[in-house]
PDB file of C-alpha atoms in Angstrom:
ATOM      1  CA  MET A  49     104.570 -53.919 259.836  1.00 50.00           C
ATOM      2  CA  LYS A  50     103.740 -54.691 256.237  1.00 47.00           C
ATOM      3  CA  LEU A  51     107.015 -53.119 255.158  1.00 45.00           C
ATOM      4  CA  LYS A  52     108.936 -55.280 257.621  1.00 44.00           C
ATOM      5  CA  MET A  53     107.202 -58.452 256.408  1.00 47.00           C
ATOM      6  CA  LEU A  54     107.960 -57.534 252.793  1.00 45.00           C
ATOM      7  CA  ALA A  55     111.626 -57.003 253.623  1.00 45.00           C
ATOM      8  CA  LEU A  56     111.847 -60.390 255.378  1.00 42.00           C
ATOM      9  CA  ALA A  57     110.188 -62.134 252.446  1.00 45.00           C
ATOM     10  CA  LEU A  58     112.606 -60.519 250.009  1.00 42.00           C
ATOM     11  CA  LEU A  59     115.566 -61.531 252.168  1.00 42.00           C
ATOM     12  CA  PHE A  60     114.241 -65.114 252.275  1.00 42.00           C
ATOM     13  CA  LEU A  61     114.003 -65.256 248.483  1.00 41.00           C
ATOM     14  CA  LEU A  62     117.448 -63.786 248.020  1.00 40.00           C
ATOM     15  CA  SER A  63     118.943 -66.383 250.357  1.00 41.00           C
ATOM     16  CA  PHE A  64     117.934 -69.005 247.755  1.00 39.00           C
ATOM     17  CA  GLY A  65     118.388 -66.944 244.635  1.00 41.00           C
ATOM     18  CA  LEU A  66     121.824 -65.353 244.958  1.00 40.00           C
ATOM     19  CA  GLN A  67     124.144 -68.150 243.992  1.00 40.00           C
ATOM     20  CA  ASN A  68     127.891 -68.007 244.455  1.00 39.00           C
ATOM     21  CA  CYS A  69     129.470 -70.868 242.516  1.00 36.00           C
ATOM     22  CA  GLY A  70     131.998 -71.455 245.281  1.00 37.00           C
ATOM     23  CA  SER A  71     133.970 -69.947 248.092  1.00 37.00           C
ATOM     24  CA  ASN A  72     136.158 -68.014 245.633  1.00 40.00           C
ATOM     25  CA  ASP A  73     136.119 -66.880 242.011  1.00 41.00           C
ATOM     26  CA  ASP A  74     137.492 -70.168 240.650  1.00 43.00           C
ATOM     27  CA  ASP A  75     135.173 -72.646 242.354  1.00 44.00           C
ATOM     28  CA  LEU A  76     132.268 -74.288 240.551  1.00 43.00           C
ATOM     29  CA  ASP A  77     128.606 -74.531 241.460  1.00 50.00           C
ATOM     30  CA  CYS A  78     126.549 -77.611 242.482  1.00 64.00           C
ATOM     31  CA  ASN A  79     129.214 -79.044 244.809  1.00 71.00           C
ATOM     32  CA  CYS A  80     131.385 -79.728 241.776  1.00 72.00           C
ATOM     33  CA  PRO A  81     135.071 -80.514 242.370  1.00 69.00           C
ATOM     34  CA  ASP A  82     137.526 -77.663 241.989  1.00 71.00           C
ATOM     35  CA  ILE A  83     138.982 -77.509 238.485  1.00 69.00           C
ATOM     36  CA  ASP A  84     142.592 -76.404 238.822  1.00 75.00           C
ATOM     37  CA  LYS A  85     143.404 -76.937 235.139  1.00 78.00           C
ATOM     38  CA  PRO A  86     140.531 -75.704 232.946  1.00 69.00           C
ATOM     39  CA  PHE A  87     142.707 -75.218 229.820  1.00 87.00           C
ATOM     40  CA  PHE A  88     144.816 -77.592 227.752  1.00 89.00           C
ATOM     41  CA  ASP A  89     147.969 -77.477 225.652  1.00 91.00           C
ATOM     42  CA  VAL A  90     148.138 -79.645 222.519  1.00 93.00           C
ATOM     43  CA  THR A  91     151.123 -82.013 222.457  1.00 95.00           C
ATOM     44  CA  GLY A  92     150.115 -84.246 219.518  1.00 96.00           C
ATOM     45  CA  PHE A  93     147.109 -86.117 218.159  1.00 98.00           C
ATOM     46  CA  GLU A  94     145.755 -89.441 216.935  1.00 97.00           C
ATOM     47  CA  VAL A  95     143.590 -90.188 213.898  1.00 98.00           C
ATOM     48  CA  ASN A  96     140.892 -92.815 214.451  1.00 98.00           C
ATOM     49  CA  HIS A  97     138.125 -94.274 212.272  1.00 98.00           C
ATOM     50  CA  TYR A  98     134.715 -95.067 213.783  1.00 98.00           C
ATOM     51  CA  ARG A  99     131.842 -97.216 212.568  1.00 97.00           C
ATOM     52  CA  GLU A 100     128.185 -97.310 213.544  1.00 95.00           C
ATOM     53  CA  GLU A 101     127.047-100.315 215.550  1.00 91.00           C
ATOM     54  CA  ASN A 102     123.405-101.311 216.059  1.00 86.00           C
ATOM     55  CA  ASN A 103     122.251 -97.861 214.929  1.00 80.00           C
ATOM     56  CA  CYS A 104     123.162 -96.447 218.313  1.00 82.00           C
ATOM     57  CA  CYS A 105     126.855 -96.495 219.062  1.00 90.00           C
ATOM     58  CA  ARG A 106     130.161 -95.577 217.489  1.00 94.00           C
ATOM     59  CA  VAL A 107     133.018 -98.050 217.780  1.00 97.00           C
ATOM     60  CA  GLU A 108     136.669 -97.407 216.965  1.00 97.00           C
ATOM     61  CA  MET A 109     137.823 -99.456 213.983  1.00 98.00           C
ATOM     62  CA  THR A 110     140.934-101.618 213.979  1.00 98.00           C
ATOM     63  CA  GLU A 111     143.586-102.255 211.326  1.00 98.00           C
ATOM     64  CA  GLY A 112     142.140-104.036 208.263  1.00 98.00           C
ATOM     65  CA  GLU A 113     138.535-103.898 209.473  1.00 98.00           C
ATOM     66  CA  SER A 114     135.930-103.678 206.706  1.00 98.00           C
ATOM     67  CA  VAL A 115     132.720-101.650 206.810  1.00 98.00           C
ATOM     68  CA  SER A 116     130.107-100.437 204.348  1.00 97.00           C
ATOM     69  CA  PHE A 117     130.072 -96.708 203.655  1.00 98.00           C
ATOM     70  CA  ALA A 118     126.571 -96.552 205.154  1.00 96.00           C
ATOM     71  CA  ASN A 119     127.995 -97.785 208.455  1.00 96.00           C
ATOM     72  CA  TYR A 120     131.217 -95.779 208.355  1.00 98.00           C
ATOM     73  CA  ALA A 121     130.656 -93.035 210.920  1.00 96.00           C
ATOM     74  CA  THR A 122     133.489 -90.549 211.299  1.00 97.00           C
ATOM     75  CA  MET A 123     137.202 -89.966 211.253  1.00 98.00           C
ATOM     76  CA  ASN A 124     138.241 -88.223 214.465  1.00 98.00           C
ATOM     77  CA  ILE A 125     141.241 -86.015 215.162  1.00 97.00           C
ATOM     78  CA  GLU A 126     141.813 -86.679 218.865  1.00 97.00           C
ATOM     79  CA  TYR A 127     144.261 -84.234 220.395  1.00 96.00           C
ATOM     80  CA  GLN A 128     146.778 -85.389 222.974  1.00 94.00           C
ATOM     81  CA  VAL A 129     146.919 -82.660 225.606  1.00 91.00           C
ATOM     82  CA  ASP A 130     148.436 -81.495 228.851  1.00 87.00           C
ATOM     83  CA  TYR A 131     145.983 -79.799 231.197  1.00 91.00           C
ATOM     84  CA  ILE A 132     147.136 -76.413 232.460  1.00 81.00           C
ATOM     85  CA  SER A 133     145.952 -73.825 234.971  1.00 78.00           C
ATOM     86  CA  GLN A 134     144.007 -70.722 234.077  1.00 64.00           C
ATOM     87  CA  CYS A 135     145.539 -67.305 233.613  1.00 52.00           C
ATOM     88  CA  ARG A 136     142.558 -65.168 234.483  1.00 42.00           C
ATOM     89  CA  ALA A 137     140.045 -64.980 237.310  1.00 38.00           C
ATOM     90  CA  ARG A 138     136.477 -65.960 236.500  1.00 42.00           C
ATOM     91  CA  LYS A 139     133.396 -64.449 238.163  1.00 36.00           C
ATOM     92  CA  ASN A 140     130.695 -67.051 238.657  1.00 39.00           C
ATOM     93  CA  TRP A 141     127.971 -65.171 240.575  1.00 36.00           C
ATOM     94  CA  HIS A 142     124.527 -66.125 239.398  1.00 37.00           C
ATOM     95  CA  PHE A 143     121.102 -64.798 240.365  1.00 37.00           C
ATOM     96  CA  SER A 144     118.149 -67.136 240.159  1.00 37.00           C
ATOM     97  CA  LEU A 145     114.957 -67.907 242.035  1.00 33.00           C
ATOM     98  CA  MET A 146     115.605 -71.593 241.400  1.00 36.00           C
ATOM     99  CA  SER A 147     117.917 -73.788 243.398  1.00 38.00           C
ATOM    100  CA  SER A 148     121.315 -74.227 241.711  1.00 39.00           C
ATOM    101  CA  ALA A 149     120.736 -77.980 241.584  1.00 40.00           C
ATOM    102  CA  TYR A 150     118.377 -77.370 238.675  1.00 42.00           C
ATOM    103  CA  ALA A 151     120.561 -74.914 236.779  1.00 49.00           C
ATOM    104  CA  CYS A 152     124.071 -76.272 236.403  1.00 56.00           C
ATOM    105  CA  SER A 153     126.307 -79.261 235.721  1.00 64.00           C
ATOM    106  CA  CYS A 154     129.885 -80.185 236.495  1.00 74.00           C
ATOM    107  CA  VAL A 155     132.725 -79.953 234.006  1.00 70.00           C
ATOM    108  CA  GLY A 156     136.103 -81.639 233.691  1.00 74.00           C
ATOM    109  CA  GLU A 157     139.675 -80.537 233.210  1.00 69.00           C
ATOM    110  CA  GLY A 158     140.319 -78.740 229.945  1.00 69.00           C
ATOM    111  CA  TYR A 159     136.711 -77.585 229.571  1.00 70.00           C
ATOM    112  CA  GLU A 160     137.792 -74.039 228.559  1.00 71.00           C
ATOM    113  CA  GLY A 161     139.693 -75.385 225.526  1.00 75.00           C
ATOM    114  CA  ALA A 162     143.199 -74.540 224.392  1.00 82.00           C
ATOM    115  CA  LYS A 163     144.763 -71.724 226.367  1.00 84.00           C
ATOM    116  CA  GLU A 164     146.521 -70.141 223.379  1.00 86.00           C
ATOM    117  CA  GLU A 165     146.559 -72.503 220.380  1.00 93.00           C
ATOM    118  CA  ARG A 166     144.524 -72.049 217.210  1.00 94.00           C
ATOM    119  CA  LEU A 167     144.304 -74.501 214.308  1.00 96.00           C
ATOM    120  CA  THR A 168     145.820 -72.671 211.335  1.00 96.00           C
ATOM    121  CA  SER A 169     146.221 -75.511 208.829  1.00 97.00           C
ATOM    122  CA  ILE A 170     145.168 -79.115 208.394  1.00 98.00           C
ATOM    123  CA  ARG A 171     145.836 -81.420 205.435  1.00 98.00           C
ATOM    124  CA  VAL A 172     144.220 -84.835 205.201  1.00 98.00           C
ATOM    125  CA  ILE A 173     146.159 -86.898 202.652  1.00 98.00           C
ATOM    126  CA  THR A 174     144.918 -90.189 201.221  1.00 98.00           C
ATOM    127  CA  LEU A 175     147.556 -92.921 201.073  1.00 98.00           C
ATOM    128  CA  ASN A 176     145.611 -94.910 198.459  1.00 98.00           C
ATOM    129  CA  ASP A 177     143.900 -94.016 195.199  1.00 98.00           C
ATOM    130  CA  PHE A 178     140.497 -92.700 196.299  1.00 98.00           C
ATOM    131  CA  ASP A 179     138.862 -91.608 193.036  1.00 98.00           C
ATOM    132  CA  GLU A 180     139.919 -90.157 189.681  1.00 98.00           C
ATOM    133  CA  ASP A 181     140.448 -86.732 191.247  1.00 98.00           C
ATOM    134  CA  HIS A 182     142.166 -87.914 194.425  1.00 98.00           C
ATOM    135  CA  LYS A 183     145.020 -90.322 193.888  1.00 98.00           C
ATOM    136  CA  ALA A 184     147.501 -91.585 196.486  1.00 98.00           C
ATOM    137  CA  ASN A 185     149.253 -88.728 198.330  1.00 98.00           C
ATOM    138  CA  ASP A 186     146.611 -86.156 197.302  1.00 98.00           C
ATOM    139  CA  VAL A 187     144.842 -83.926 199.833  1.00 98.00           C
ATOM    140  CA  ILE A 188     141.170 -84.870 200.329  1.00 98.00           C
ATOM    141  CA  ASN A 189     140.016 -81.919 202.460  1.00 98.00           C
ATOM    142  CA  ASP A 190     137.267 -81.263 199.899  1.00 98.00           C
ATOM    143  CA  LEU A 191     135.769 -84.695 200.715  1.00 98.00           C
ATOM    144  CA  LEU A 192     135.498 -84.015 204.448  1.00 98.00           C
ATOM    145  CA  THR A 193     133.006 -81.976 206.447  1.00 96.00           C
ATOM    146  CA  VAL A 194     132.863 -80.855 210.065  1.00 94.00           C
ATOM    147  CA  PRO A 195     129.347 -81.694 211.302  1.00 89.00           C
ATOM    148  CA  VAL A 196     128.909 -79.182 214.127  1.00 73.00           C
ATOM    149  CA  VAL A 197     129.976 -75.583 213.572  1.00 64.00           C
ATOM    150  CA  THR A 198     128.328 -72.156 213.507  1.00 61.00           C
ATOM    151  CA  PRO A 199     125.930 -72.090 211.785  1.00 59.00           C
ATOM    152  CA  SER A 200     125.011 -75.601 212.886  1.00 63.00           C
ATOM    153  CA  GLU A 201     125.273 -77.446 209.586  1.00 67.00           C
ATOM    154  CA  PRO A 202     128.037 -79.481 207.928  1.00 72.00           C
ATOM    155  CA  THR A 203     130.875 -77.298 206.701  1.00 90.00           C
ATOM    156  CA  PHE A 204     133.725 -78.427 204.471  1.00 94.00           C
ATOM    157  CA  LEU A 205     137.008 -78.749 206.308  1.00 96.00           C
ATOM    158  CA  ASP A 206     138.850 -75.876 204.609  1.00 96.00           C
ATOM    159  CA  ASP A 207     135.884 -73.550 205.216  1.00 93.00           C
ATOM    160  CA  TYR A 208     135.871 -74.569 208.858  1.00 92.00           C
ATOM    161  CA  VAL A 209     139.563 -73.706 209.307  1.00 94.00           C
ATOM    162  CA  GLN A 210     138.945 -70.377 207.579  1.00 92.00           C
ATOM    163  CA  TYR A 211     136.045 -69.709 209.970  1.00 89.00           C
ATOM    164  CA  LEU A 212     138.326 -70.361 212.951  1.00 90.00           C
ATOM    165  CA  GLU A 213     140.956 -67.995 211.549  1.00 90.00           C
ATOM    166  CA  GLN A 214     138.499 -65.207 210.748  1.00 90.00           C
ATOM    167  CA  ASN A 215     137.036 -65.350 214.245  1.00 90.00           C
ATOM    168  CA  ASN A 216     140.396 -65.820 216.003  1.00 91.00           C
ATOM    169  CA  LEU A 217     139.070 -68.917 217.812  1.00 92.00           C
ATOM    170  CA  ASN A 218     141.279 -71.187 219.856  1.00 93.00           C
ATOM    171  CA  ILE A 219     140.815 -74.957 219.686  1.00 92.00           C
ATOM    172  CA  GLU A 220     137.679 -75.547 221.760  1.00 90.00           C
ATOM    173  CA  THR A 221     137.566 -79.307 222.326  1.00 90.00           C
ATOM    174  CA  GLU A 222     139.939 -82.254 222.452  1.00 93.00           C
ATOM    175  CA  THR A 223     138.290 -83.969 219.465  1.00 94.00           C
ATOM    176  CA  MET A 224     137.530 -82.729 215.960  1.00 95.00           C
ATOM    177  CA  ILE A 225     135.001 -84.891 214.121  1.00 96.00           C
ATOM    178  CA  LEU A 226     135.249 -85.293 210.346  1.00 97.00           C
ATOM    179  CA  GLU A 227     132.663 -86.910 208.066  1.00 97.00           C
ATOM    180  CA  LEU A 228     133.510 -88.443 204.698  1.00 98.00           C
ATOM    181  CA  THR A 229     131.147 -87.318 201.940  1.00 97.00           C
ATOM    182  CA  LYS A 230     131.564 -90.338 199.630  1.00 98.00           C
ATOM    183  CA  ALA A 231     132.969 -93.853 199.551  1.00 98.00           C
ATOM    184  CA  PRO A 232     136.323 -94.655 197.899  1.00 98.00           C
ATOM    185  CA  GLU A 233     135.857 -95.523 194.229  1.00 98.00           C
ATOM    186  CA  LEU A 234     139.220 -96.917 193.096  1.00 98.00           C
ATOM    187  CA  ASP A 235     140.433 -98.758 196.201  1.00 98.00           C
ATOM    188  CA  GLU A 236     138.460 -99.931 199.211  1.00 98.00           C
ATOM    189  CA  ASN A 237     141.527 -99.489 201.395  1.00 98.00           C
ATOM    190  CA  PHE A 238     141.246 -96.184 203.213  1.00 98.00           C
ATOM    191  CA  GLN A 239     144.181 -94.760 205.128  1.00 98.00           C
ATOM    192  CA  VAL A 240     145.175 -91.166 205.629  1.00 98.00           C
ATOM    193  CA  LYS A 241     148.043 -89.052 206.854  1.00 98.00           C
ATOM    194  CA  VAL A 242     147.018 -85.869 208.671  1.00 98.00           C
ATOM    195  CA  VAL A 243     149.308 -82.848 208.988  1.00 98.00           C
ATOM    196  CA  ILE A 244     148.329 -80.115 211.448  1.00 98.00           C
ATOM    197  CA  GLU A 245     149.863 -76.698 212.071  1.00 98.00           C
ATOM    198  CA  LEU A 246     149.051 -74.547 215.102  1.00 96.00           C
ATOM    199  CA  SER A 247     149.231 -70.801 215.659  1.00 95.00           C
ATOM    200  CA  ASN A 248     152.185 -71.138 218.053  1.00 95.00           C
ATOM    201  CA  GLY A 249     154.350 -72.669 215.306  1.00 96.00           C
ATOM    202  CA  GLU A 250     153.937 -76.294 216.400  1.00 96.00           C
ATOM    203  CA  SER A 251     153.203 -78.877 213.702  1.00 97.00           C
ATOM    204  CA  TYR A 252     152.284 -82.543 213.984  1.00 98.00           C
ATOM    205  CA  GLU A 253     151.548 -85.385 211.581  1.00 98.00           C
ATOM    206  CA  MET A 254     150.062 -88.806 212.113  1.00 98.00           C
ATOM    207  CA  GLU A 255     148.786 -91.714 210.020  1.00 98.00           C
ATOM    208  CA  SER A 256     145.566 -93.570 210.679  1.00 98.00           C
ATOM    209  CA  VAL A 257     145.221 -97.328 210.562  1.00 98.00           C
ATOM    210  CA  ALA A 258     144.136 -98.746 207.197  1.00 98.00           C
ATOM    211  CA  VAL A 259     140.483 -99.816 207.011  1.00 98.00           C
ATOM    212  CA  LYS A 260     138.276-100.951 204.135  1.00 98.00           C
ATOM    213  CA  ILE A 261     135.195 -98.958 203.145  1.00 98.00           C
ATOM    214  CA  ARG A 262     132.802-100.718 200.780  1.00 97.00           C
ATOM    215  CA  SER A 263     130.513 -98.627 198.585  1.00 92.00           C
TER     216      SER A 263
END
């Protein structure tokens, strides 16, 4: 009798604990919508400047807008993408003694990152005289850091690209955030041209709007 009761109790616990994230391998947990296109393909990009507002929010800057360096937030590379379907099955079985409602969250299209593309080269070129070492049409990669990488500390842009190459990492997100390490010294006008090359041979270039950054 005790053995039977123990078996029933175990079956009861397993009925809550063995979580299948959907009716097939590609469904998601927590009643999330089916994601038919978890990958993306890069088709271009935009370059946008952002400023801090009220110490809480980041707002996209417009042509000719002026901001102090203390309130200049980031320059973002925002990929234009097409979402595409996955090429491999994904097993999403999960064992837990907690209800799945406490252990998961929904994701959107493209959440797996680029299907095949890696960033192999990026050049950020100032279109105005920045300082004595970086005049108009010079590359300023050494003045830009990527704030979130592994390890989780700012990493200079060229080191970040090298890290991606060494670890054979595809582009993971639709936005790459860049932080400027100093204010312009020779000209408050700040405008850049960005040239990107991908592992599949595609290359793109784009200019940002011109903003003013006061030291």
